[in-house]
mmCIF file of C-alpha atoms and ligand atoms in Angstrom:
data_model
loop_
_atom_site.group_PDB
_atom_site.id
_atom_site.type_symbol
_atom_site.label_atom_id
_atom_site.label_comp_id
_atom_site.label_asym_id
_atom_site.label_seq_id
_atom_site.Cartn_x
_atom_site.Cartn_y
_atom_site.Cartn_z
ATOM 1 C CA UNK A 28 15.817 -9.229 -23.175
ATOM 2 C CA UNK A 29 12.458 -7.262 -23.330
ATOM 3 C CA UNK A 30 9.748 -10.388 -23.404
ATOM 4 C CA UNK A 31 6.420 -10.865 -25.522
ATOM 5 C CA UNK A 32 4.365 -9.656 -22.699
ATOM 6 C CA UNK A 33 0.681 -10.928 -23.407
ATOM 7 C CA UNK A 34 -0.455 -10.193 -19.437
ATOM 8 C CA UNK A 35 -3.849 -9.371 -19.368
ATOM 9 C CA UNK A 36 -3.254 -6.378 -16.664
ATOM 10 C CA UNK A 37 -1.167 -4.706 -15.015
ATOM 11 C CA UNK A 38 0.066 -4.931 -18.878
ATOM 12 C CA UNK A 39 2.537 -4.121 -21.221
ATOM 13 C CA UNK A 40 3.364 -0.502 -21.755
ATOM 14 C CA UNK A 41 5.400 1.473 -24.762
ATOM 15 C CA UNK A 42 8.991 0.963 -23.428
ATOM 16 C CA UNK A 43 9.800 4.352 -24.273
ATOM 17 C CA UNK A 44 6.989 5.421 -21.738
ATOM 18 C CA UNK A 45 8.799 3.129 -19.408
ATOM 19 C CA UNK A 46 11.743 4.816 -19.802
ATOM 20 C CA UNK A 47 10.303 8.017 -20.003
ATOM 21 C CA UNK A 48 8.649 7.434 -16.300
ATOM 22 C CA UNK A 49 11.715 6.479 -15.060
ATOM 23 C CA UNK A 50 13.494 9.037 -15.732
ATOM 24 C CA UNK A 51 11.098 11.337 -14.091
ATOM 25 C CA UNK A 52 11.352 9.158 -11.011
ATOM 26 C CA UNK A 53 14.775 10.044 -10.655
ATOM 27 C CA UNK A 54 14.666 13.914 -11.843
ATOM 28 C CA UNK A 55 11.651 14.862 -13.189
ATOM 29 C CA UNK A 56 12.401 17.591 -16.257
ATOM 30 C CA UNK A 57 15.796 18.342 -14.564
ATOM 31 C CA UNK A 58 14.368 20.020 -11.400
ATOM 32 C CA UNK A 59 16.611 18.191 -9.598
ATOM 33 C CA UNK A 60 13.696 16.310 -7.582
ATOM 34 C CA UNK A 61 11.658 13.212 -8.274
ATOM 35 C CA UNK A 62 8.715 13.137 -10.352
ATOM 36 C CA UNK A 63 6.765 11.346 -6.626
ATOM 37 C CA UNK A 64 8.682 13.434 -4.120
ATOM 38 C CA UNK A 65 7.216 16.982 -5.554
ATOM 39 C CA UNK A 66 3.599 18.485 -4.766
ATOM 40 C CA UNK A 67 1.090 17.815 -6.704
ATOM 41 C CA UNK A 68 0.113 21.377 -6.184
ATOM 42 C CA UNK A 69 3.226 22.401 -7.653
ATOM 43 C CA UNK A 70 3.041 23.506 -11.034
ATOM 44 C CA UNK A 71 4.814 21.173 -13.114
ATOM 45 C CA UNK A 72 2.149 18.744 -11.778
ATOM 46 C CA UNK A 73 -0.764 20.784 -12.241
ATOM 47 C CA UNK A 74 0.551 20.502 -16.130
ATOM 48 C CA UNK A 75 0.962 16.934 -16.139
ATOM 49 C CA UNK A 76 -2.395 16.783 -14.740
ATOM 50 C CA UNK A 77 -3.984 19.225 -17.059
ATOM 51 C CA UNK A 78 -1.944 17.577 -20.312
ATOM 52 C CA UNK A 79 -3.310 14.109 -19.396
ATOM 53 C CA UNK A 80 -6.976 15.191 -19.311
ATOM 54 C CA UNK A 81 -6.746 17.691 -22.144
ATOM 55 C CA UNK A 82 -5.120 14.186 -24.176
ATOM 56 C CA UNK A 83 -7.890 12.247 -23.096
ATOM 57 C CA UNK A 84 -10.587 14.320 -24.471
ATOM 58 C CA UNK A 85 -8.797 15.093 -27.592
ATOM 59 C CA UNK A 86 -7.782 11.590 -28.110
ATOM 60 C CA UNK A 87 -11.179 10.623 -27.998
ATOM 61 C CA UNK A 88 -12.539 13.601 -30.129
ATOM 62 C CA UNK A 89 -14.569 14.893 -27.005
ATOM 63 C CA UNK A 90 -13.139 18.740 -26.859
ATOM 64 C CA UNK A 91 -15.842 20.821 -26.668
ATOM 65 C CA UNK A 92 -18.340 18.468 -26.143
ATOM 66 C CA UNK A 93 -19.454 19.577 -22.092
ATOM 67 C CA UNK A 94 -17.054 16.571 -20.982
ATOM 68 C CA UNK A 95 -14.935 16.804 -18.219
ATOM 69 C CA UNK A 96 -12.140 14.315 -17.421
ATOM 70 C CA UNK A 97 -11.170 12.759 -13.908
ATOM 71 C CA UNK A 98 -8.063 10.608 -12.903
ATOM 72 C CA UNK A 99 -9.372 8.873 -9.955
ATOM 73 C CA UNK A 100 -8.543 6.102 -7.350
ATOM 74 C CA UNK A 101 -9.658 2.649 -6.219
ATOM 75 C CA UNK A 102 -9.725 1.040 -9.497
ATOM 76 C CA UNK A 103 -12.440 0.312 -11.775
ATOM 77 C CA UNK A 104 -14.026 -1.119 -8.782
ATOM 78 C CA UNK A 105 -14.428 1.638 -7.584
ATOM 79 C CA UNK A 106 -16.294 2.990 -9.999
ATOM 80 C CA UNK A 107 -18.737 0.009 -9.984
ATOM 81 C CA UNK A 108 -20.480 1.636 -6.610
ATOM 82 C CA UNK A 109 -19.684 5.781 -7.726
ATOM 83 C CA UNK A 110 -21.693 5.203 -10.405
ATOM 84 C CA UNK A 111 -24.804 3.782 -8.669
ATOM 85 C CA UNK A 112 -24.205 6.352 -6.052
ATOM 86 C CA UNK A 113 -24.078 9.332 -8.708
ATOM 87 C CA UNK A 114 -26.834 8.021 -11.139
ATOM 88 C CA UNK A 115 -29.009 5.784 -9.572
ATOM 89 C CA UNK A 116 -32.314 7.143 -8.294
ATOM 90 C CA UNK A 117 -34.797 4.436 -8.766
ATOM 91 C CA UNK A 118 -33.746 1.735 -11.197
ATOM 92 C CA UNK A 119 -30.910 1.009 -13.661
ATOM 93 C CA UNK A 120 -30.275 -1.305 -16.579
ATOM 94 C CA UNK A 121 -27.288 -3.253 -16.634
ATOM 95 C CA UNK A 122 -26.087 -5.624 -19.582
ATOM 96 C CA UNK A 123 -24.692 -8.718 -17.960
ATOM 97 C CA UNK A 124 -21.660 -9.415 -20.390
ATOM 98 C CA UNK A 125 -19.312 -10.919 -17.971
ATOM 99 C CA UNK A 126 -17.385 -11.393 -14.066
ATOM 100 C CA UNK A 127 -17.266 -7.158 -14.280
ATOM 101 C CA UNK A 128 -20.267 -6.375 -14.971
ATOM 102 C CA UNK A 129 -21.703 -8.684 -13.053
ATOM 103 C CA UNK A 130 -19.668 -7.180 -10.108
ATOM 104 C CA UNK A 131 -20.691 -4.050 -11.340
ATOM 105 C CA UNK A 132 -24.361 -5.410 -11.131
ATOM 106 C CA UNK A 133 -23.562 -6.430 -7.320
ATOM 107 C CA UNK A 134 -22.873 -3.550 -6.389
ATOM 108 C CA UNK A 135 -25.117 -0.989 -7.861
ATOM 109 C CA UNK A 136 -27.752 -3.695 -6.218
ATOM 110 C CA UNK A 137 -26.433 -2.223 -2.751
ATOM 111 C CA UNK A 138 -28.375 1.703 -3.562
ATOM 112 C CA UNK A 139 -31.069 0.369 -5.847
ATOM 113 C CA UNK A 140 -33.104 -1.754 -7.955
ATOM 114 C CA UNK A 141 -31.180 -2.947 -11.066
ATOM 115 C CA UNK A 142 -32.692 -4.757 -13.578
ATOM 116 C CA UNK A 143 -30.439 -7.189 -15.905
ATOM 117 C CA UNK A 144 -31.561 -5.758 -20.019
ATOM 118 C CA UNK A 145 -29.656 -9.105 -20.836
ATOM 119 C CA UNK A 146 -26.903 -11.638 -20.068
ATOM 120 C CA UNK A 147 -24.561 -14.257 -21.601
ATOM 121 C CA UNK A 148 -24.448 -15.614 -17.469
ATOM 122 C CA UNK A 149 -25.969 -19.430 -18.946
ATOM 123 C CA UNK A 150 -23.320 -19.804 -21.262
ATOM 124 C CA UNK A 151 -19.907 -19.081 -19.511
ATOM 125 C CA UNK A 152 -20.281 -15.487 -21.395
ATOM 126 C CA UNK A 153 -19.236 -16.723 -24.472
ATOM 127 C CA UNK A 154 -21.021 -14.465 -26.765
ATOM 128 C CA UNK A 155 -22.489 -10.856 -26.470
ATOM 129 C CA UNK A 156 -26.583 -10.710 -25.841
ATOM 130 C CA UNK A 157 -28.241 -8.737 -28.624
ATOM 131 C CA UNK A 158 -31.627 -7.439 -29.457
ATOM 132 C CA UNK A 159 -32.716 -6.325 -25.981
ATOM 133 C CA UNK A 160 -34.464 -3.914 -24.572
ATOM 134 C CA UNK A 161 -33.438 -1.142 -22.756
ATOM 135 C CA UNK A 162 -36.697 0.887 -20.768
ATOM 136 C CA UNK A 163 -36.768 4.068 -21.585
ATOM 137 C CA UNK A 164 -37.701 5.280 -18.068
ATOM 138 C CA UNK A 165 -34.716 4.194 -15.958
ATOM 139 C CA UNK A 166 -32.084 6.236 -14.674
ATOM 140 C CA UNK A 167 -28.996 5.315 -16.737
ATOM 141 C CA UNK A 168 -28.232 1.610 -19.127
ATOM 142 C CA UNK A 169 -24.489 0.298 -18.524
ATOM 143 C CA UNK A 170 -22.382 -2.176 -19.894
ATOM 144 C CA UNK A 171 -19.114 -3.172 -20.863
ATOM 145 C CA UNK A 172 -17.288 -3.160 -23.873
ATOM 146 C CA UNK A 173 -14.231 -5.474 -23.991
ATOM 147 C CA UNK A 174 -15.134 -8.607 -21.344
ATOM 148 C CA UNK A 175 -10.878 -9.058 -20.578
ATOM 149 C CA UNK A 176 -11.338 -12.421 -18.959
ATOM 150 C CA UNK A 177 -13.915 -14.097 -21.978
ATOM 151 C CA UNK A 178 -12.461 -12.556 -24.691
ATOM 152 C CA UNK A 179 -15.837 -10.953 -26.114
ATOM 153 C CA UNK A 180 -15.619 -7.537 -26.892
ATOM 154 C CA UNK A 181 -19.264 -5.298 -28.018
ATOM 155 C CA UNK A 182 -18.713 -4.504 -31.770
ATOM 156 C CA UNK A 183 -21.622 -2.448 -31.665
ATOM 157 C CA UNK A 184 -23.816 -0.232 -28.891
ATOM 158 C CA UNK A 185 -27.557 -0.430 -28.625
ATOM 159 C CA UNK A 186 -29.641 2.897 -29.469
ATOM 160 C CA UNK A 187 -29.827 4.393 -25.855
ATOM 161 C CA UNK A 188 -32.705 6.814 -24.732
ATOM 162 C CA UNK A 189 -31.054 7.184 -21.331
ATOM 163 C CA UNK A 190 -27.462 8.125 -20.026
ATOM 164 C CA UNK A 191 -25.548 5.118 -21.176
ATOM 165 C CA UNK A 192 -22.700 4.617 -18.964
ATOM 166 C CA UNK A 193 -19.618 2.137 -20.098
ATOM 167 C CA UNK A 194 -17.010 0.244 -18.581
ATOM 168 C CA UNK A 195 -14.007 0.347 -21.193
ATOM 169 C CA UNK A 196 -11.113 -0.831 -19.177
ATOM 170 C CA UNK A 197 -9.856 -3.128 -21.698
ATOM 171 C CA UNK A 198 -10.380 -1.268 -24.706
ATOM 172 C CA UNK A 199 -10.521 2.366 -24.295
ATOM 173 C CA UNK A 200 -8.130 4.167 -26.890
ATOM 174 C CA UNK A 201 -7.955 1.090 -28.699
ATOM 175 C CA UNK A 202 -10.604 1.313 -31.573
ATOM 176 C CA UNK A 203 -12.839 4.245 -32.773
ATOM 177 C CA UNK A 204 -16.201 4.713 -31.795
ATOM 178 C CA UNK A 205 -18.440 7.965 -31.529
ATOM 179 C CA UNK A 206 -17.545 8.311 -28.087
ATOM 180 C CA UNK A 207 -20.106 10.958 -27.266
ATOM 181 C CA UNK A 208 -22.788 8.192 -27.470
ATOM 182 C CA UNK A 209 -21.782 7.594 -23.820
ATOM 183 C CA UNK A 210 -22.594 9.779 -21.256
ATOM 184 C CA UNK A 211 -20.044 8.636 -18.550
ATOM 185 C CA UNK A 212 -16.584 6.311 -19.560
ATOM 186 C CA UNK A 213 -14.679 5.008 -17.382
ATOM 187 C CA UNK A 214 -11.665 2.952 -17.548
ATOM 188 C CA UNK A 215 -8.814 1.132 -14.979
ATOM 189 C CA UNK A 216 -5.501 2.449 -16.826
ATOM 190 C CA UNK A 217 -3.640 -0.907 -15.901
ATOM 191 C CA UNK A 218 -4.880 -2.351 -18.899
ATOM 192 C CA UNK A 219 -4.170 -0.017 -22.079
ATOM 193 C CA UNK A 220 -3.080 3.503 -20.459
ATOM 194 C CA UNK A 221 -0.978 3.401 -17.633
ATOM 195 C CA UNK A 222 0.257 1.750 -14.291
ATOM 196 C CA UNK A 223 -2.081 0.676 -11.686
ATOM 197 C CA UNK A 224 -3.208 2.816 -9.342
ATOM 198 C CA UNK A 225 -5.174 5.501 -11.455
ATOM 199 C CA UNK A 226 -8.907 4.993 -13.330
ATOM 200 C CA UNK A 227 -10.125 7.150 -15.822
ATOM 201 C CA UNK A 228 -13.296 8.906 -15.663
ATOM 202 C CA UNK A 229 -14.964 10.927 -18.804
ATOM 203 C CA UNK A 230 -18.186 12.563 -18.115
ATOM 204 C CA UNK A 231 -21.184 14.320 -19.844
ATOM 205 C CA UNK A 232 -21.171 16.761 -16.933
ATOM 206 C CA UNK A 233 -25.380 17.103 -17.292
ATOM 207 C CA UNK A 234 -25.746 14.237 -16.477
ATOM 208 C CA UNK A 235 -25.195 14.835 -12.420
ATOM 209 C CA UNK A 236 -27.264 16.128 -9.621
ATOM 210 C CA UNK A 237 -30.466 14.390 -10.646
ATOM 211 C CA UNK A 238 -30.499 11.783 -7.427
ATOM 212 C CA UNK A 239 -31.181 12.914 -3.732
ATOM 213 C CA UNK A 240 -29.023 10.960 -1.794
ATOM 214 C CA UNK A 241 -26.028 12.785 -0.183
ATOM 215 C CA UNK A 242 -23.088 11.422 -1.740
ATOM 216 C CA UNK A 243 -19.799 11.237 0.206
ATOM 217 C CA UNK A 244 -17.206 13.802 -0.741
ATOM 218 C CA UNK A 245 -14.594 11.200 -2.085
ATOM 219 C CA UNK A 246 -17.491 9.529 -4.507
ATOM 220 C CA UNK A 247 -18.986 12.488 -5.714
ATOM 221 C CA UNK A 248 -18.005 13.238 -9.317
ATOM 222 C CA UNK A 249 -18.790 16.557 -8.668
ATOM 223 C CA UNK A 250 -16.636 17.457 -5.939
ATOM 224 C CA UNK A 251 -13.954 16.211 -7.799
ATOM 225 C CA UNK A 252 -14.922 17.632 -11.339
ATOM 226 C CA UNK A 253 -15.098 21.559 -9.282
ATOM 227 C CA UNK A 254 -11.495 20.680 -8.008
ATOM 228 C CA UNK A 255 -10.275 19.663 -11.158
ATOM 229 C CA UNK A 256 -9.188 16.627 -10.161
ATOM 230 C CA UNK A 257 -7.205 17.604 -7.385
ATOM 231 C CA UNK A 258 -9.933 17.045 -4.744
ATOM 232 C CA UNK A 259 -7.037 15.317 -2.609
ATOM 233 C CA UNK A 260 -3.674 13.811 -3.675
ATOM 234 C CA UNK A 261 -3.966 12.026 -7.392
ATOM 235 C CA UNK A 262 -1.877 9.070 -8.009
ATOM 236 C CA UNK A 263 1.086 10.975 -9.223
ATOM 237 C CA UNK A 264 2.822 8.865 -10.715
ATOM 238 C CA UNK A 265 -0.018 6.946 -12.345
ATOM 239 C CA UNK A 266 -1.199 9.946 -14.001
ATOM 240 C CA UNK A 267 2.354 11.018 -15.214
ATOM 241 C CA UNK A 268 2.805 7.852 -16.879
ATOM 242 C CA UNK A 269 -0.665 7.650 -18.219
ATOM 243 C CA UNK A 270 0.210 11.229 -19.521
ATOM 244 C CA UNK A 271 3.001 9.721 -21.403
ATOM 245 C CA UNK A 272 0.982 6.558 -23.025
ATOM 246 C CA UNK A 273 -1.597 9.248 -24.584
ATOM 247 C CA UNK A 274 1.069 11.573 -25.808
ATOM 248 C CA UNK A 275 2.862 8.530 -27.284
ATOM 249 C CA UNK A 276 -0.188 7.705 -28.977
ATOM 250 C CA UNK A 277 -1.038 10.717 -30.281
ATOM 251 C CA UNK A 278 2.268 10.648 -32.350
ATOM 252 C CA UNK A 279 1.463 7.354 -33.313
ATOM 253 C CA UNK A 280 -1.736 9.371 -35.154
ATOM 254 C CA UNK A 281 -4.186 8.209 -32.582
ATOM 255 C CA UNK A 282 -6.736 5.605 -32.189
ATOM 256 C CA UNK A 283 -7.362 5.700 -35.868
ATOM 257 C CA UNK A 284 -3.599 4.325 -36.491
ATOM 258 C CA UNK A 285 -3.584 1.900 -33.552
ATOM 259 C CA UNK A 286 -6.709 0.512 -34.617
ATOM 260 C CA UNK A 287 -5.006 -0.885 -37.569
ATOM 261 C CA UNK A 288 -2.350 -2.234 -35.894
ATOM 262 C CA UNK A 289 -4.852 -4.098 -33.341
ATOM 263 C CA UNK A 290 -6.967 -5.134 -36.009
ATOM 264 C CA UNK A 291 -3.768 -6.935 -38.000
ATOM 265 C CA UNK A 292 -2.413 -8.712 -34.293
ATOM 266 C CA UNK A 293 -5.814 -9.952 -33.998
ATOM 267 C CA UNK A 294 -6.388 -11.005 -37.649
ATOM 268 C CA UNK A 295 -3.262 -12.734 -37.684
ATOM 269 C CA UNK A 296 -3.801 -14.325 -33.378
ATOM 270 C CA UNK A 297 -7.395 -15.564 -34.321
ATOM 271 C CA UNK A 298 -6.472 -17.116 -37.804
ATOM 272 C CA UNK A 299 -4.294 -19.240 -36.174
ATOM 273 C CA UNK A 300 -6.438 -20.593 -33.388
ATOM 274 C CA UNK A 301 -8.894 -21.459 -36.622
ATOM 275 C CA UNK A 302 -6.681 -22.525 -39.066
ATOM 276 C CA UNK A 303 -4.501 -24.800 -36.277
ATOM 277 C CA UNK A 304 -6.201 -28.128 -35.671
ATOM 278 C CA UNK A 305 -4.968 -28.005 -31.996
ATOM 279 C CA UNK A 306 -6.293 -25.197 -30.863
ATOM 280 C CA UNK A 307 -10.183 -23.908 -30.339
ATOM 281 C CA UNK A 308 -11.156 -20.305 -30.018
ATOM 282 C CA UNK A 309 -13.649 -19.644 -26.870
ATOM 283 C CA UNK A 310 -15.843 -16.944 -27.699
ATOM 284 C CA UNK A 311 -18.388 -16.749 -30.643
ATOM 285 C CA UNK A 312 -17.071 -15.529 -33.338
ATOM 286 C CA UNK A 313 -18.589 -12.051 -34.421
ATOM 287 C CA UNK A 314 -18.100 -11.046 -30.804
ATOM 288 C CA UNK A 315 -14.098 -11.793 -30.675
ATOM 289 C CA UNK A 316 -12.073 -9.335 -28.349
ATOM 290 C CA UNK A 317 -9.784 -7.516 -30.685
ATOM 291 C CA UNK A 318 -7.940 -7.112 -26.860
ATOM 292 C CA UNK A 319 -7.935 -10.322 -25.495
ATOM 293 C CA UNK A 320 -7.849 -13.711 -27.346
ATOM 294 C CA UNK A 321 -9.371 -16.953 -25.343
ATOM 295 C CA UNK A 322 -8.407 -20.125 -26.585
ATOM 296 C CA UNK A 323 -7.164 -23.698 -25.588
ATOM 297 C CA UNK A 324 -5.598 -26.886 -26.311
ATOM 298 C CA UNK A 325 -8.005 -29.517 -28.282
ATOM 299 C CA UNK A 326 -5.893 -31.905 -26.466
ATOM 300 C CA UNK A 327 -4.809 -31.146 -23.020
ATOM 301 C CA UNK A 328 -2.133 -33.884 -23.219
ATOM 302 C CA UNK A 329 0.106 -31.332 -25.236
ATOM 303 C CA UNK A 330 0.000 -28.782 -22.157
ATOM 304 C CA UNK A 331 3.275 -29.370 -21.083
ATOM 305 C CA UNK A 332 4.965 -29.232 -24.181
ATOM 306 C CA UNK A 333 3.151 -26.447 -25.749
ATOM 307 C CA UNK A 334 3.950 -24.265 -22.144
ATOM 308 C CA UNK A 335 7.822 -25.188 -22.529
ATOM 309 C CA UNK A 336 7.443 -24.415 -26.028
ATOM 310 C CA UNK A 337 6.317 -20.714 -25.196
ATOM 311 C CA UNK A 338 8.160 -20.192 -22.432
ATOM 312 C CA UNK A 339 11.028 -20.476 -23.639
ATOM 313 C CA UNK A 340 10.276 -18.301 -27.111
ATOM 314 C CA UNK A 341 9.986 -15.279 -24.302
ATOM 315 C CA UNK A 342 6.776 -15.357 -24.012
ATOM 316 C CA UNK A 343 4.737 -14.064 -20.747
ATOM 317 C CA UNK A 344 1.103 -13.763 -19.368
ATOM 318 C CA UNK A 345 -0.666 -16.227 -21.510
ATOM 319 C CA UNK A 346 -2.389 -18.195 -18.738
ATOM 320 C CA UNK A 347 -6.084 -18.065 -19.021
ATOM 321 C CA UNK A 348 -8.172 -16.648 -16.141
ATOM 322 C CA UNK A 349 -9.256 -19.122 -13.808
ATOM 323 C CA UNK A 350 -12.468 -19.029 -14.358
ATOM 324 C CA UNK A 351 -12.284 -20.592 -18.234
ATOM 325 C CA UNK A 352 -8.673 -21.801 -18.133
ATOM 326 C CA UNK A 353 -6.953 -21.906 -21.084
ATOM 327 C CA UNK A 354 -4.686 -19.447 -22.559
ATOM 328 C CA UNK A 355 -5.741 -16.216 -23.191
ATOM 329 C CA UNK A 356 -3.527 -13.632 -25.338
ATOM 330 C CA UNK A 357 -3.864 -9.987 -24.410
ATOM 331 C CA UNK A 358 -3.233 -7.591 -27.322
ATOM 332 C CA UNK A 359 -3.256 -4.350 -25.641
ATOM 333 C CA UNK A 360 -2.042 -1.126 -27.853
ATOM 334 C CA UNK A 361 1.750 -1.444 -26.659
ATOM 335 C CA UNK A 362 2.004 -5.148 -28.112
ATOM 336 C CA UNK A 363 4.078 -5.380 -31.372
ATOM 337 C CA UNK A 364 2.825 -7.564 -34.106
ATOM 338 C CA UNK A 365 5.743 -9.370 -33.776
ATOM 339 C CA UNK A 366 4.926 -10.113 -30.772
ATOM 340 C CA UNK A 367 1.918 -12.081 -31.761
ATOM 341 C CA UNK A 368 4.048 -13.188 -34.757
ATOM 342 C CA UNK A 369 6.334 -14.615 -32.506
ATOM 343 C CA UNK A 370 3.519 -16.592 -30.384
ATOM 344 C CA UNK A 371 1.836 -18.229 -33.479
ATOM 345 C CA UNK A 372 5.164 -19.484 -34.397
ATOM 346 C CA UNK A 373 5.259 -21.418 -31.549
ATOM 347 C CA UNK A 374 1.697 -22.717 -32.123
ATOM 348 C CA UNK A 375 2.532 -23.338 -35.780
ATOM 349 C CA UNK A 376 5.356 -25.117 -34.579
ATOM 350 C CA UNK A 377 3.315 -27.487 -31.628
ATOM 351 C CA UNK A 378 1.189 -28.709 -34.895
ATOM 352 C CA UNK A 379 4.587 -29.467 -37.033
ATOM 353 C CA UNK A 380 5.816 -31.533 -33.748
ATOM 354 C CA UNK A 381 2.054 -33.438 -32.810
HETATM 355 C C1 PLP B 425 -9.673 -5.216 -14.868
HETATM 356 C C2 PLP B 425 -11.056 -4.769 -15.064
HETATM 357 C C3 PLP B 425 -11.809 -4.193 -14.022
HETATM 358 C C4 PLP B 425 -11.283 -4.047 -12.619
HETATM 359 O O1 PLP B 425 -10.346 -3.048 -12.548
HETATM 360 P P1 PLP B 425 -9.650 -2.639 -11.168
HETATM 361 O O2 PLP B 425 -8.909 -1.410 -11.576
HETATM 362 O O3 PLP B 425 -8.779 -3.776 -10.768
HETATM 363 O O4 PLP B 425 -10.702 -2.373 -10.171
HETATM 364 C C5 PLP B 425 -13.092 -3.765 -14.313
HETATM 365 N N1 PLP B 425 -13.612 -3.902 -15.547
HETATM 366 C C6 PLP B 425 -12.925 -4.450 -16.567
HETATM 367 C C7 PLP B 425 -13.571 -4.582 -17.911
HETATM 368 C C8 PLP B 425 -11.628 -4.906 -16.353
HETATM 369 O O5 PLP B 425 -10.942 -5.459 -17.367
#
């Protein structure tokens, strides 16, 4: 029995994507040969590869736009240093939102001087800073939009002068936005596109060549932007499967219909943690993750009973991160409503039993 998976990443995936990928891993389009034991050269590869990026920009209405589109390694993490050492000439503003950006913050401090435009640090990152500042004269402002392990989530972007670069890991294909306010996107695909082991990269191509450092071949967007990708061997199988996710989406009708569907599991998930005496919500309010839902016990007593009590309804990944504890309930696109229908069941139920 398929379980409510509510794992905040590696994360659930459409189980016809699953099946899809697994299929390929045995014989990929009936070539007789495995989807991983082909080259990536070959040309039913270079077409996976192509498909995913050309679904990426189309997805997020970029065609045309002087984006290009990169399937990278090393993780979001990664991308927390390529950034600084692709942008970052003299100084950069970072919004402080949460544990990734603040590692973001770390290590963009390694090249340069970054200066913090705001930051939620003092209060656990419970709530999204607002009405700062953002210089006009520094190289690039970045931030994040969906903090995964506070459950706060950027409803809206500041007016940005400067190439505004954005950590969407957690949210990206989830919810429209006028994308092309960002300069450079980037996004682990663990947590709403694909398996581990890929990131993806959109980028307003202008934007590059303005520092005078030498960049290393492996972290320069450019090298891989002129090789389409295909600088050295992508994640194969990350990217196939990731290729799947966005096709499945786009017959879904794209972000615009899965928006709806994440907006009703988190209607329905945060009504519950308000309306349910047992229960407190973490975040402040207006900045509530539509992604990932932080919340505990009012009583801690009822741990043990509540945990049984979801266990056994099937339910999986709803430990809070360590660093607020917890429970925190990740609605990434694949998650059914019913999935979330089935977990406030069981927290409707704890309040019928205390
Ligand atoms: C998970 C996550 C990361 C880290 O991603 P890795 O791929 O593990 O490096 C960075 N930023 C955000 C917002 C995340 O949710």
């Amino acid at each position: 029995m398929k379980k409510h998976n509510f794992s905040a990443g590696p994360c659930i995936l459409p189980q016809e994507v699953l099946l899809k990928a697994s299929e390929a891993v045995l014989d990929f389009n009936e070539s007789g040969l495995s989807l991983i034991e082909i080259s990536h050269r070959s040309k039913p590869f270079v077409d996976v590869m192509e498909k995913a990026r050309a679904l990426a920009l189309e997805l997020l209405n970029l065609e045309g736009r002087g984006y290009k589109v990169l399937f990278l390694q090393g993780g979001a993490s990664t991308q927390f240093l390529m950034v600084a050492l692709n942008l970052l000439e003299k100084r950069a503003g970072y919004l402080n939102t949460g544990t990734w950006s603040d590692k973001a913050i770390n290590e963009a401090k390694i090249y340069d001087d970054i200066y913090e435009v705001a930051s939620s640090k003092n209060a656990n990152y419970n709530y999204i800073p607002k009405g700062y500042e953002i210089p006009t004269d520094y190289d690039y402002f970045h931030c994040t939009s969906n903090n995964t392990i506070f459950g706060t989530q950027m409803k809206s972007f500041p007016k940005c002068s400067i190439p505004m670069v954005c950590d969407m890991s957690s949210d990206i294909f989830s919810r429209q936005l006028d994308f092309s306010k960002f300069d450079l996107i980037y996004a682990g695909a663990q947590k709403n596109m694909g398996p581990a082991g890929t990131t993806l990269v959109v980028i307003k191509e202008e934007i590059l060549g303005k520092v005078s450092r030498h960049i290393p071949s492996m972290m320069d967007y450019k090298v891989h932007i002129n090789k389409s990708s295909m600088f050295n061997t992508p994640p194969v199988f990350a990217v196939y499967t990731s290729m799947l996710t966005l096709d499945w989406l786009k017959n879904l009708g794209g972000i615009a219909a899965i928006e709806k569907e994440n907006e009703k599991k988190a209607r329905l998930m945060y009504s519950e943690i308000d309306l349910n005496p047992l229960f407190k919500g973490f975040s402040a309010k207006e900045d509530r993750s539509y992604m990932n839902a932080t919340f505990s016990l009012v009583n801690e007593d009822l741990k043990e009973t509540f945990d049984t009590m979801w266990k056994e309804a099937g339910i999986n990944g709803l430990n809070g991160h360590r660093s607020i504890g917890g429970y925190r309930a990740s609605m990434y696109n694949a998650l059914s409503l019913d999935s979330v229908k089935a977990l406030v069941e069981v927290m409707s139920e704890l309040e019928s039993k205390a």
